[in-house]
mmCIF file of C-alpha atoms in Angstrom:
data_model
loop_
_atom_site.group_PDB
_atom_site.id
_atom_site.type_symbol
_atom_site.label_atom_id
_atom_site.label_comp_id
_atom_site.label_asym_id
_atom_site.label_seq_id
_atom_site.Cartn_x
_atom_site.Cartn_y
_atom_site.Cartn_z
ATOM 1 C CA MET A 1 -10.380 38.505 63.774
ATOM 2 C CA GLN A 2 -11.387 35.034 65.211
ATOM 3 C CA MET A 3 -13.684 34.483 62.207
ATOM 4 C CA ILE A 4 -10.990 35.713 59.825
ATOM 5 C CA GLY A 5 -8.602 33.153 61.384
ATOM 6 C CA ILE A 6 -11.248 30.332 61.038
ATOM 7 C CA ILE A 7 -11.880 31.168 57.320
ATOM 8 C CA ILE A 8 -8.119 31.117 56.628
ATOM 9 C CA LEU A 9 -7.804 27.864 58.381
ATOM 10 C CA VAL A 10 -10.736 26.326 56.476
ATOM 11 C CA ILE A 11 -9.293 27.448 53.075
ATOM 12 C CA SER A 12 -5.875 26.260 54.113
ATOM 13 C CA ILE A 13 -7.290 22.652 54.788
ATOM 14 C CA LEU A 14 -9.173 22.686 51.438
ATOM 15 C CA LEU A 15 -5.961 23.791 49.435
ATOM 16 C CA GLN A 16 -4.168 20.928 51.000
ATOM 17 C CA PHE A 17 -6.716 18.302 50.315
ATOM 18 C CA VAL A 18 -6.762 19.615 46.606
ATOM 19 C CA ALA A 19 -2.920 19.302 46.477
ATOM 20 C CA ALA A 20 -3.301 15.697 47.763
ATOM 21 C CA VAL A 21 -5.648 14.896 44.980
ATOM 22 C CA LEU A 22 -3.294 16.344 42.464
ATOM 23 C CA ALA A 23 -0.433 14.271 43.906
ATOM 24 C CA VAL A 24 -2.580 11.083 43.637
ATOM 25 C CA ARG A 25 -3.423 11.976 39.994
ATOM 26 C CA LEU A 26 0.325 12.223 39.231
ATOM 27 C CA ILE A 27 0.710 8.598 40.240
ATOM 28 C CA ARG A 28 -1.346 7.552 37.020
ATOM 29 C CA ILE A 29 0.503 10.145 34.881
ATOM 30 C CA THR A 30 4.071 9.361 36.013
ATOM 31 C CA GLY A 31 3.769 5.828 37.150
ATOM 32 C CA LYS A 32 5.764 6.651 40.368
ATOM 33 C CA ARG A 33 3.334 5.270 42.836
ATOM 34 C CA LEU A 34 5.521 5.196 45.976
ATOM 35 C CA ALA A 35 6.862 8.762 45.590
ATOM 36 C CA TRP A 36 3.647 10.480 45.058
ATOM 37 C CA SER A 37 1.785 8.377 47.537
ATOM 38 C CA LEU A 38 4.124 9.541 50.286
ATOM 39 C CA ILE A 39 3.744 13.104 49.060
ATOM 40 C CA ALA A 40 -0.048 12.786 49.065
ATOM 41 C CA ALA A 41 -0.142 11.175 52.420
ATOM 42 C CA ALA A 42 2.061 13.925 53.978
ATOM 43 C CA VAL A 43 -0.197 16.515 52.589
ATOM 44 C CA VAL A 44 -3.343 14.861 53.807
ATOM 45 C CA LEU A 45 -1.797 14.494 57.414
ATOM 46 C CA MET A 46 -1.035 18.250 57.284
ATOM 47 C CA ALA A 47 -4.662 18.921 56.214
ATOM 48 C CA VAL A 48 -5.838 16.593 59.119
ATOM 49 C CA ARG A 49 -3.634 18.378 61.646
ATOM 50 C CA ARG A 50 -5.085 21.644 60.588
ATOM 51 C CA GLY A 51 -8.525 20.213 60.859
ATOM 52 C CA ILE A 52 -7.882 19.005 64.374
ATOM 53 C CA SER A 53 -7.184 22.595 65.379
ATOM 54 C CA LEU A 54 -10.437 23.574 63.762
ATOM 55 C CA PHE A 55 -12.503 21.059 65.417
ATOM 56 C CA ALA A 56 -10.732 21.768 68.845
ATOM 57 C CA TYR A 57 -11.764 25.421 68.489
ATOM 58 C CA PHE A 58 -15.568 24.362 68.112
ATOM 59 C CA GLY A 59 -15.416 21.517 70.417
ATOM 60 C CA PRO A 60 -15.924 21.682 74.253
ATOM 61 C CA GLY A 61 -13.265 23.339 76.270
ATOM 62 C CA GLN A 62 -11.460 26.502 76.157
ATOM 63 C CA ALA A 63 -9.521 26.060 72.863
ATOM 64 C CA LYS A 64 -7.358 29.029 71.880
ATOM 65 C CA PRO A 65 -8.710 30.756 68.727
ATOM 66 C CA PRO A 66 -6.752 30.464 65.581
ATOM 67 C CA ASP A 67 -3.811 32.821 65.128
ATOM 68 C CA VAL A 68 -4.441 34.971 62.135
ATOM 69 C CA VAL A 69 -0.820 35.608 61.344
ATOM 70 C CA ALA A 70 0.167 31.877 61.843
ATOM 71 C CA GLU A 71 -2.761 30.828 59.891
ATOM 72 C CA SER A 72 -2.098 33.222 57.109
ATOM 73 C CA ILE A 73 1.406 31.915 56.781
ATOM 74 C CA ALA A 74 0.007 28.286 56.759
ATOM 75 C CA LEU A 75 -2.423 29.425 54.053
ATOM 76 C CA VAL A 76 0.400 30.831 51.940
ATOM 77 C CA ILE A 77 2.385 27.622 52.275
ATOM 78 C CA SER A 78 -0.708 25.479 51.339
ATOM 79 C CA GLY A 79 -1.386 27.778 48.282
ATOM 80 C CA LEU A 80 2.244 27.661 47.257
ATOM 81 C CA MET A 81 2.131 23.805 47.671
ATOM 82 C CA LEU A 82 -0.937 23.504 45.577
ATOM 83 C CA ILE A 83 0.442 25.868 42.930
ATOM 84 C CA GLY A 84 3.701 24.080 42.706
ATOM 85 C CA ILE A 85 1.955 20.534 42.393
ATOM 86 C CA ALA A 86 -0.676 22.094 39.831
ATOM 87 C CA ARG A 87 2.253 23.575 37.761
ATOM 88 C CA ILE A 88 4.184 20.407 37.764
ATOM 89 C CA VAL A 89 1.265 18.245 36.549
ATOM 90 C CA PRO A 90 1.408 19.727 32.863
ATOM 91 C CA LEU A 91 5.214 19.126 32.764
ATOM 92 C CA PHE A 92 4.675 15.408 33.473
ATOM 93 C CA ILE A 93 1.738 15.272 31.130
ATOM 94 C CA GLU A 94 3.821 16.779 28.342
ATOM 95 C CA ARG A 95 6.635 14.368 29.145
ATOM 96 C CA LYS A 96 4.296 11.484 29.008
ATOM 97 C CA ARG A 97 2.917 12.665 25.648
ATOM 98 C CA ALA A 98 6.298 13.114 24.356
ATOM 99 C CA GLU A 99 7.286 9.680 25.609
ATOM 100 C CA GLU A 100 4.073 8.198 23.925
ATOM 101 C CA ALA A 101 4.729 10.135 20.771
ATOM 102 C CA LEU A 102 8.337 8.921 20.725
ATOM 103 C CA ARG A 103 7.206 5.316 21.254
ATOM 104 C CA GLU A 104 4.467 5.741 18.591
ATOM 105 C CA GLN A 105 7.179 7.125 16.144
ATOM 106 C CA GLU A 106 9.303 4.195 16.911
ATOM 107 C CA ARG A 107 6.379 1.833 16.203
ATOM 108 C CA TYR A 108 5.919 3.494 12.837
ATOM 109 C CA ALA A 109 9.644 3.450 12.062
ATOM 110 C CA GLN A 110 9.745 -0.261 12.743
ATOM 111 C CA SER A 111 6.591 -0.910 10.710
ATOM 112 C CA LEU A 112 8.013 1.025 7.801
ATOM 113 C CA LEU A 113 11.290 -0.965 7.992
ATOM 114 C CA ARG A 114 9.330 -4.131 7.947
ATOM 115 C CA LEU A 115 7.356 -2.911 4.993
ATOM 116 C CA SER A 116 10.434 -1.902 3.047
ATOM 117 C CA ARG A 117 11.891 -5.380 3.531
ATOM 118 C CA GLY A 118 8.624 -6.931 2.292
ATOM 119 C CA LEU A 119 8.333 -4.534 -0.651
ATOM 120 C CA GLU A 120 11.799 -5.555 -1.657
ATOM 121 C CA ARG A 121 10.711 -9.020 -2.043
ATOM 122 C CA ALA A 122 7.335 -8.194 -3.862
ATOM 123 C CA GLN A 123 7.103 -9.121 -7.455
ATOM 124 C CA THR A 124 3.461 -8.580 -8.025
ATOM 125 C CA TYR A 125 0.933 -5.927 -6.996
ATOM 126 C CA ASN A 126 -0.765 -8.408 -4.707
ATOM 127 C CA GLU A 127 2.346 -9.137 -2.842
ATOM 128 C CA ALA A 128 3.032 -5.495 -2.330
ATOM 129 C CA LEU A 129 -0.481 -4.786 -1.117
ATOM 130 C CA ASN A 130 -0.600 -7.712 1.113
ATOM 131 C CA ALA A 131 2.628 -6.519 2.792
ATOM 132 C CA ALA A 132 1.138 -3.072 3.238
ATOM 133 C CA ARG A 133 -2.132 -4.454 4.569
ATOM 134 C CA ASP A 134 -0.361 -6.400 7.335
ATOM 135 C CA GLU A 135 1.316 -3.208 8.571
ATOM 136 C CA VAL A 136 -1.728 -1.080 8.340
ATOM 137 C CA MET A 137 -3.665 -3.687 10.477
ATOM 138 C CA THR A 138 -0.926 -3.778 12.984
ATOM 139 C CA ILE A 139 -0.509 -0.020 13.378
ATOM 140 C CA SER A 140 -4.067 1.327 12.900
ATOM 141 C CA GLY A 141 -6.301 -1.647 13.038
ATOM 142 C CA TYR A 142 -7.879 -1.175 9.545
ATOM 143 C CA GLN A 143 -8.700 -4.553 8.072
ATOM 144 C CA HIS A 144 -8.804 -3.590 4.417
ATOM 145 C CA LEU A 145 -6.335 -2.128 1.890
ATOM 146 C CA TRP A 146 -6.687 -1.388 -1.815
ATOM 147 C CA ALA A 147 -5.035 0.842 -4.448
ATOM 148 C CA TYR A 148 -5.903 2.738 -7.558
ATOM 149 C CA ILE A 149 -3.226 2.781 -10.388
ATOM 150 C CA PHE A 150 -3.975 5.617 -12.697
ATOM 151 C CA THR A 151 -3.509 5.585 -16.481
ATOM 152 C CA ASP A 152 -1.160 8.141 -17.758
ATOM 153 C CA ASP A 153 -4.079 10.357 -18.986
ATOM 154 C CA LYS A 154 -5.994 9.819 -15.682
ATOM 155 C CA LYS A 155 -9.073 8.693 -17.578
ATOM 156 C CA TYR A 156 -9.124 5.171 -15.927
ATOM 157 C CA ALA A 157 -8.126 3.720 -12.580
ATOM 158 C CA LYS A 158 -7.255 0.105 -12.154
ATOM 159 C CA MET A 159 -8.387 -1.131 -8.791
ATOM 160 C CA LEU A 160 -6.250 -3.584 -6.917
ATOM 161 C CA VAL A 161 -7.136 -5.221 -3.664
ATOM 162 C CA ALA A 162 -5.118 -6.875 -0.950
ATOM 163 C CA ARG A 163 -6.375 -10.128 0.695
ATOM 164 C CA GLY A 164 -9.155 -9.803 3.306
ATOM 165 C CA PRO A 165 -13.043 -9.632 3.519
ATOM 166 C CA ILE A 166 -13.289 -6.853 0.860
ATOM 167 C CA VAL A 167 -12.245 -9.420 -1.891
ATOM 168 C CA ASP A 168 -15.553 -11.361 -1.525
ATOM 169 C CA LYS A 169 -17.453 -8.078 -1.650
ATOM 170 C CA LEU A 170 -15.636 -7.180 -5.043
ATOM 171 C CA LYS A 171 -16.647 -10.536 -6.392
ATOM 172 C CA LYS A 172 -20.268 -9.561 -6.239
ATOM 173 C CA PHE A 173 -19.363 -6.258 -7.692
ATOM 174 C CA LYS A 174 -17.613 -8.230 -10.521
ATOM 175 C CA SER A 175 -20.628 -10.323 -11.380
ATOM 176 C CA GLU A 176 -22.597 -7.168 -12.250
ATOM 177 C CA LYS A 177 -19.905 -5.337 -14.295
ATOM 178 C CA ASP A 178 -17.893 -6.258 -17.422
ATOM 179 C CA THR A 179 -14.657 -4.618 -16.287
ATOM 180 C CA PRO A 180 -15.178 -4.377 -12.412
ATOM 181 C CA LEU A 181 -11.491 -3.424 -11.596
ATOM 182 C CA THR A 182 -10.998 -0.920 -14.299
ATOM 183 C CA LEU A 183 -13.006 2.242 -13.343
ATOM 184 C CA THR A 184 -13.743 5.239 -15.431
ATOM 185 C CA ILE A 185 -12.643 8.370 -13.512
ATOM 186 C CA GLN A 186 -14.772 10.903 -15.496
ATOM 187 C CA GLY A 187 -18.176 11.170 -13.972
ATOM 188 C CA ASP A 188 -17.234 9.585 -10.638
ATOM 189 C CA ARG A 189 -17.112 12.451 -8.174
ATOM 190 C CA MET A 190 -15.071 10.363 -5.573
ATOM 191 C CA LEU A 191 -12.547 9.184 -8.071
ATOM 192 C CA GLU A 192 -12.153 12.535 -9.733
ATOM 193 C CA GLU A 193 -11.137 14.014 -6.332
ATOM 194 C CA ILE A 194 -8.830 11.145 -5.579
ATOM 195 C CA ALA A 195 -7.296 11.539 -9.079
ATOM 196 C CA GLU A 196 -6.597 15.271 -8.335
ATOM 197 C CA ALA A 197 -5.770 15.158 -4.659
ATOM 198 C CA LYS A 198 -2.377 16.131 -3.373
ATOM 199 C CA ASN A 199 -3.074 15.194 0.123
ATOM 200 C CA ILE A 200 -5.074 12.469 2.019
ATOM 201 C CA VAL A 201 -8.863 12.347 1.208
ATOM 202 C CA VAL A 202 -10.921 11.149 4.191
ATOM 203 C CA VAL A 203 -14.688 10.384 3.909
ATOM 204 C CA GLU A 204 -15.936 10.080 7.443
ATOM 205 C CA ASN A 205 -19.334 8.792 6.737
ATOM 206 C CA ALA A 206 -19.791 7.223 3.369
ATOM 207 C CA LEU A 207 -23.476 6.741 3.760
ATOM 208 C CA THR A 208 -24.244 10.473 3.884
ATOM 209 C CA ASP A 209 -21.139 11.943 2.083
ATOM 210 C CA GLU A 210 -22.276 13.668 -1.121
ATOM 211 C CA ARG A 211 -19.071 12.533 -2.929
ATOM 212 C CA THR A 212 -19.747 8.808 -2.713
ATOM 213 C CA ASP A 213 -21.964 6.652 -4.984
ATOM 214 C CA LYS A 214 -24.677 5.337 -2.759
ATOM 215 C CA LYS A 215 -25.382 2.260 -4.783
ATOM 216 C CA ILE A 216 -21.677 1.157 -4.495
ATOM 217 C CA VAL A 217 -21.727 2.010 -0.845
ATOM 218 C CA ALA A 218 -24.803 0.041 -0.228
ATOM 219 C CA MET A 219 -23.330 -2.995 -2.098
ATOM 220 C CA LEU A 220 -19.878 -2.837 -0.574
ATOM 221 C CA GLY A 221 -20.983 -1.724 2.975
ATOM 222 C CA ASN A 222 -18.538 1.216 3.222
ATOM 223 C CA ARG A 223 -18.495 3.289 6.296
ATOM 224 C CA THR A 224 -15.227 5.284 6.443
ATOM 225 C CA ILE A 225 -13.127 5.763 3.338
ATOM 226 C CA ILE A 226 -9.519 6.871 3.439
ATOM 227 C CA ASN A 227 -7.393 7.441 0.319
ATOM 228 C CA VAL A 228 -3.778 8.482 0.183
ATOM 229 C CA PRO A 229 -2.143 9.804 -3.095
ATOM 230 C CA ILE A 230 0.875 7.817 -4.192
ATOM 231 C CA PHE A 231 3.477 10.150 -5.680
ATOM 232 C CA LEU A 232 6.971 9.141 -7.163
ATOM 233 C CA MET A 233 8.767 12.411 -7.626
ATOM 234 C CA ASP A 234 6.150 14.522 -9.251
ATOM 235 C CA LYS A 235 4.299 11.715 -10.995
ATOM 236 C CA HIS A 236 0.872 10.865 -9.520
ATOM 237 C CA LEU A 237 0.924 6.990 -9.833
ATOM 238 C CA GLY A 238 -2.456 6.396 -8.006
ATOM 239 C CA SER A 239 -3.860 6.317 -4.540
ATOM 240 C CA MET A 240 -3.682 3.906 -1.611
ATOM 241 C CA GLY A 241 -7.083 3.205 0.241
ATOM 242 C CA THR A 242 -8.224 1.803 3.471
ATOM 243 C CA GLY A 243 -11.318 2.213 5.756
ATOM 244 C CA THR A 244 -14.132 0.379 7.495
ATOM 245 C CA PHE A 245 -17.006 -1.652 6.380
ATOM 246 C CA ASP A 246 -20.303 -2.745 7.788
ATOM 247 C CA ASP A 247 -20.323 -3.522 11.573
ATOM 248 C CA GLU A 248 -16.761 -1.969 11.806
ATOM 249 C CA GLY A 249 -18.503 1.339 12.084
ATOM 250 C CA PHE A 250 -17.137 4.786 11.539
ATOM 251 C CA ARG A 251 -13.528 5.435 12.496
ATOM 252 C CA VAL A 252 -11.703 8.520 11.370
ATOM 253 C CA PRO A 253 -7.889 8.193 11.555
ATOM 254 C CA THR A 254 -5.903 10.412 14.073
ATOM 255 C CA LYS A 255 -3.457 12.829 12.912
ATOM 256 C CA SER A 256 -0.547 10.410 13.594
ATOM 257 C CA GLU A 257 -2.254 7.577 11.828
ATOM 258 C CA ARG A 258 -2.799 10.021 8.747
ATOM 259 C CA ASP A 259 0.955 10.845 8.834
ATOM 260 C CA TYR A 260 1.750 7.154 9.093
ATOM 261 C CA LEU A 261 -0.406 6.286 6.093
ATOM 262 C CA VAL A 262 1.218 9.124 4.017
ATOM 263 C CA LEU A 263 4.641 7.825 4.814
ATOM 264 C CA LEU A 264 3.414 4.135 3.985
ATOM 265 C CA ALA A 265 2.004 5.259 0.556
ATOM 266 C CA SER A 266 5.432 7.056 -0.252
ATOM 267 C CA HIS A 267 7.264 3.727 0.619
ATOM 268 C CA MET A 268 4.934 1.948 -1.789
ATOM 269 C CA ALA A 269 5.388 4.404 -4.690
ATOM 270 C CA VAL A 270 8.869 2.999 -5.813
ATOM 271 C CA THR A 271 7.674 -0.505 -5.429
ATOM 272 C CA LEU A 272 4.561 0.000 -7.454
ATOM 273 C CA ASP A 273 6.465 1.809 -10.144
ATOM 274 C CA ARG A 274 8.863 -1.012 -10.182
ATOM 275 C CA ILE A 275 6.198 -3.722 -10.506
ATOM 276 C CA HIS A 276 4.458 -1.523 -13.215
ATOM 277 C CA LEU A 277 7.633 -1.487 -15.241
ATOM 278 C CA LEU A 278 8.143 -5.345 -14.508
ATOM 279 C CA THR A 279 4.563 -6.015 -15.628
ATOM 280 C CA LYS A 280 5.089 -3.997 -18.851
ATOM 281 C CA ARG A 281 8.298 -5.774 -19.442
ATOM 282 C CA LYS A 282 6.614 -9.258 -18.912
ATOM 283 C CA GLU A 283 3.830 -8.102 -21.368
ATOM 284 C CA ALA A 284 6.292 -7.067 -23.927
ATOM 285 C CA GLU A 285 8.226 -10.440 -23.505
ATOM 286 C CA GLU A 286 5.025 -12.319 -23.828
ATOM 287 C CA GLU A 287 4.188 -10.368 -27.050
ATOM 288 C CA LEU A 288 7.605 -10.860 -28.428
ATOM 289 C CA LYS A 289 7.360 -14.533 -27.512
ATOM 290 C CA LYS A 290 4.089 -14.791 -29.546
ATOM 291 C CA HIS A 291 5.675 -13.135 -32.377
ATOM 292 C CA ARG A 292 8.714 -15.300 -32.225
ATOM 293 C CA GLU A 293 6.533 -18.314 -32.131
ATOM 294 C CA HIS A 294 4.480 -17.081 -35.029
ATOM 295 C CA LEU A 295 7.698 -16.435 -36.950
ATOM 296 C CA GLU A 296 8.970 -19.829 -36.221
ATOM 297 C CA GLU A 297 5.751 -21.357 -37.278
ATOM 298 C CA LEU A 298 5.992 -19.463 -40.573
ATOM 299 C CA VAL A 299 9.539 -20.607 -41.031
ATOM 300 C CA ARG A 300 8.517 -24.228 -40.457
ATOM 301 C CA GLU A 301 5.705 -23.923 -43.075
ATOM 302 C CA ARG A 302 7.921 -22.262 -45.638
ATOM 303 C CA THR A 303 10.589 -24.895 -44.997
ATOM 304 C CA ALA A 304 8.149 -27.627 -45.538
ATOM 305 C CA GLU A 305 6.945 -25.944 -48.679
ATOM 306 C CA LEU A 306 10.547 -25.711 -49.949
ATOM 307 C CA GLU A 307 11.237 -29.210 -49.135
ATOM 308 C CA THR A 308 8.228 -30.293 -51.015
ATOM 309 C CA LYS A 309 9.228 -28.140 -53.995
ATOM 310 C CA ASN A 310 12.719 -29.520 -53.855
ATOM 311 C CA VAL A 311 11.496 -32.968 -54.160
ATOM 312 C CA GLU A 312 9.397 -32.144 -57.092
ATOM 313 C CA LEU A 313 12.246 -30.209 -58.642
ATOM 314 C CA GLU A 314 14.586 -33.098 -58.107
ATOM 315 C CA LYS A 315 12.184 -35.312 -59.784
ATOM 316 C CA PHE A 316 11.745 -32.962 -62.510
ATOM 317 C CA ASN A 317 15.514 -32.486 -62.990
ATOM 318 C CA LYS A 318 16.094 -36.404 -62.940
ATOM 319 C CA PHE A 319 13.428 -36.603 -65.807
ATOM 320 C CA PHE A 320 15.287 -34.040 -67.917
ATOM 321 C CA VAL A 321 18.668 -35.311 -66.981
ATOM 322 C CA GLY A 322 17.705 -38.792 -68.083
ATOM 323 C CA ARG A 323 16.236 -37.382 -71.282
ATOM 324 C CA GLU A 324 19.370 -35.538 -72.027
ATOM 325 C CA LEU A 325 21.412 -38.721 -71.488
ATOM 326 C CA ARG A 326 19.261 -40.607 -73.843
ATOM 327 C CA MET A 327 19.565 -37.950 -76.398
ATOM 328 C CA ILE A 328 23.282 -38.030 -76.187
ATOM 329 C CA GLU A 329 23.300 -41.796 -76.538
ATOM 330 C CA LEU A 330 20.897 -41.532 -79.497
ATOM 331 C CA LYS A 331 23.062 -38.959 -81.120
ATOM 332 C CA LYS A 332 26.208 -41.315 -80.760
ATOM 333 C CA ILE A 333 24.135 -44.095 -82.280
ATOM 334 C CA ILE A 334 23.039 -41.974 -85.197
ATOM 335 C CA ALA A 335 26.504 -40.678 -85.587
ATOM 336 C CA GLU A 336 27.689 -44.382 -85.782
ATOM 337 C CA TYR A 337 24.932 -45.213 -88.207
ATOM 338 C CA GLU A 338 25.709 -42.068 -90.347
ATOM 339 C CA LYS A 339 29.387 -43.206 -90.275
ATOM 340 C CA ARG A 340 28.406 -46.690 -91.274
ATOM 341 C CA ILE A 341 26.132 -45.539 -93.989
ATOM 342 C CA SER A 342 28.984 -43.361 -95.396
ATOM 343 C CA GLU A 343 31.293 -46.307 -95.317
ATOM 344 C CA LEU A 344 28.749 -48.562 -96.998
ATOM 345 C CA GLU A 345 28.208 -45.834 -99.687
ATOM 346 C CA LYS A 346 31.974 -45.557 -100.302
ATOM 347 C CA GLU A 347 32.121 -49.389 -100.541
ATOM 348 C CA ILE A 348 29.285 -49.312 -103.044
ATOM 349 C CA VAL A 349 30.954 -46.594 -105.079
ATOM 350 C CA ASP A 350 34.241 -48.825 -104.964
ATOM 351 C CA LEU A 351 32.273 -51.759 -106.143
ATOM 352 C CA LYS A 352 30.804 -49.945 -108.971
ATOM 353 C CA ASP A 353 34.261 -48.746 -110.136
ATOM 354 C CA ILE A 354 35.669 -52.269 -110.027
ATOM 355 C CA LYS A 355 32.562 -53.565 -111.861
ATOM 356 C CA GLN A 356 33.119 -51.101 -114.600
#
């Protein structure tokens, strides 16, 4: 019985020390340093008191052996204390995670609110992409952002890039291609998947992933590639991309970061469609302006021709009008001469009659 009492006492001491360790752990989880420090100290002192009894039994003197019943009750108390602290740890961990998730969601909401304000002011693709890149950098730390705008038939993708280090990389890409920012989708496995994707597409390692073009990866230095589809209603406008390059290494987005990127892409959809329509309108206005200028030039040319013809016609008319006036005067003179001749003939006839 004495040995059983000693074993129970040792187990009780160990349980109390474990409970103290859990209490100390809760300081980091809850941030309540004073409260859990006092609890841990109390549990440690209880264990020390039990330890004193144990050492007294084995030390010199005639120490009373441990009472099995009393030590059993103490063991139950230590066990219940340990179980209580152990069961409360997950509650605090869950609470802390919920608080962190709430703070994270609040950060995301504030970011999307700032993005919405920036997108309202955006008049060009670059302005919209730069506003989105600023928020992506703030929330997830990714330094780069680009977008693919698909043609209606999804045969081509126009690549647009926000400001950042990737711009210089694409300049090298441009020097080797005639149309670097207009990419053919068919035949490019990565672009084909992006064009058909309904959900986020993540390439964890662009160096080894079979979907990537290794020549382009080597040229640009891609590491992790993330593309998020951009939908407006049921229309697939394109895709928003981000990721890491070169020394940035490989970094796969967390679930919350993926959710944030999906929300960000949905916020961009309306703006990109608005800018697309605005761009088409400007192109139509430029085309109309060219036609108007061409028409005005034709009108000026025809007006000049008409003015020249009018001058020539006026000269011609003056010539004929002058001729007509001279003919009228000549006719009058002839008529006068005819009248004079008639009078002379009459006088001659009269003279002949008188002479006879």
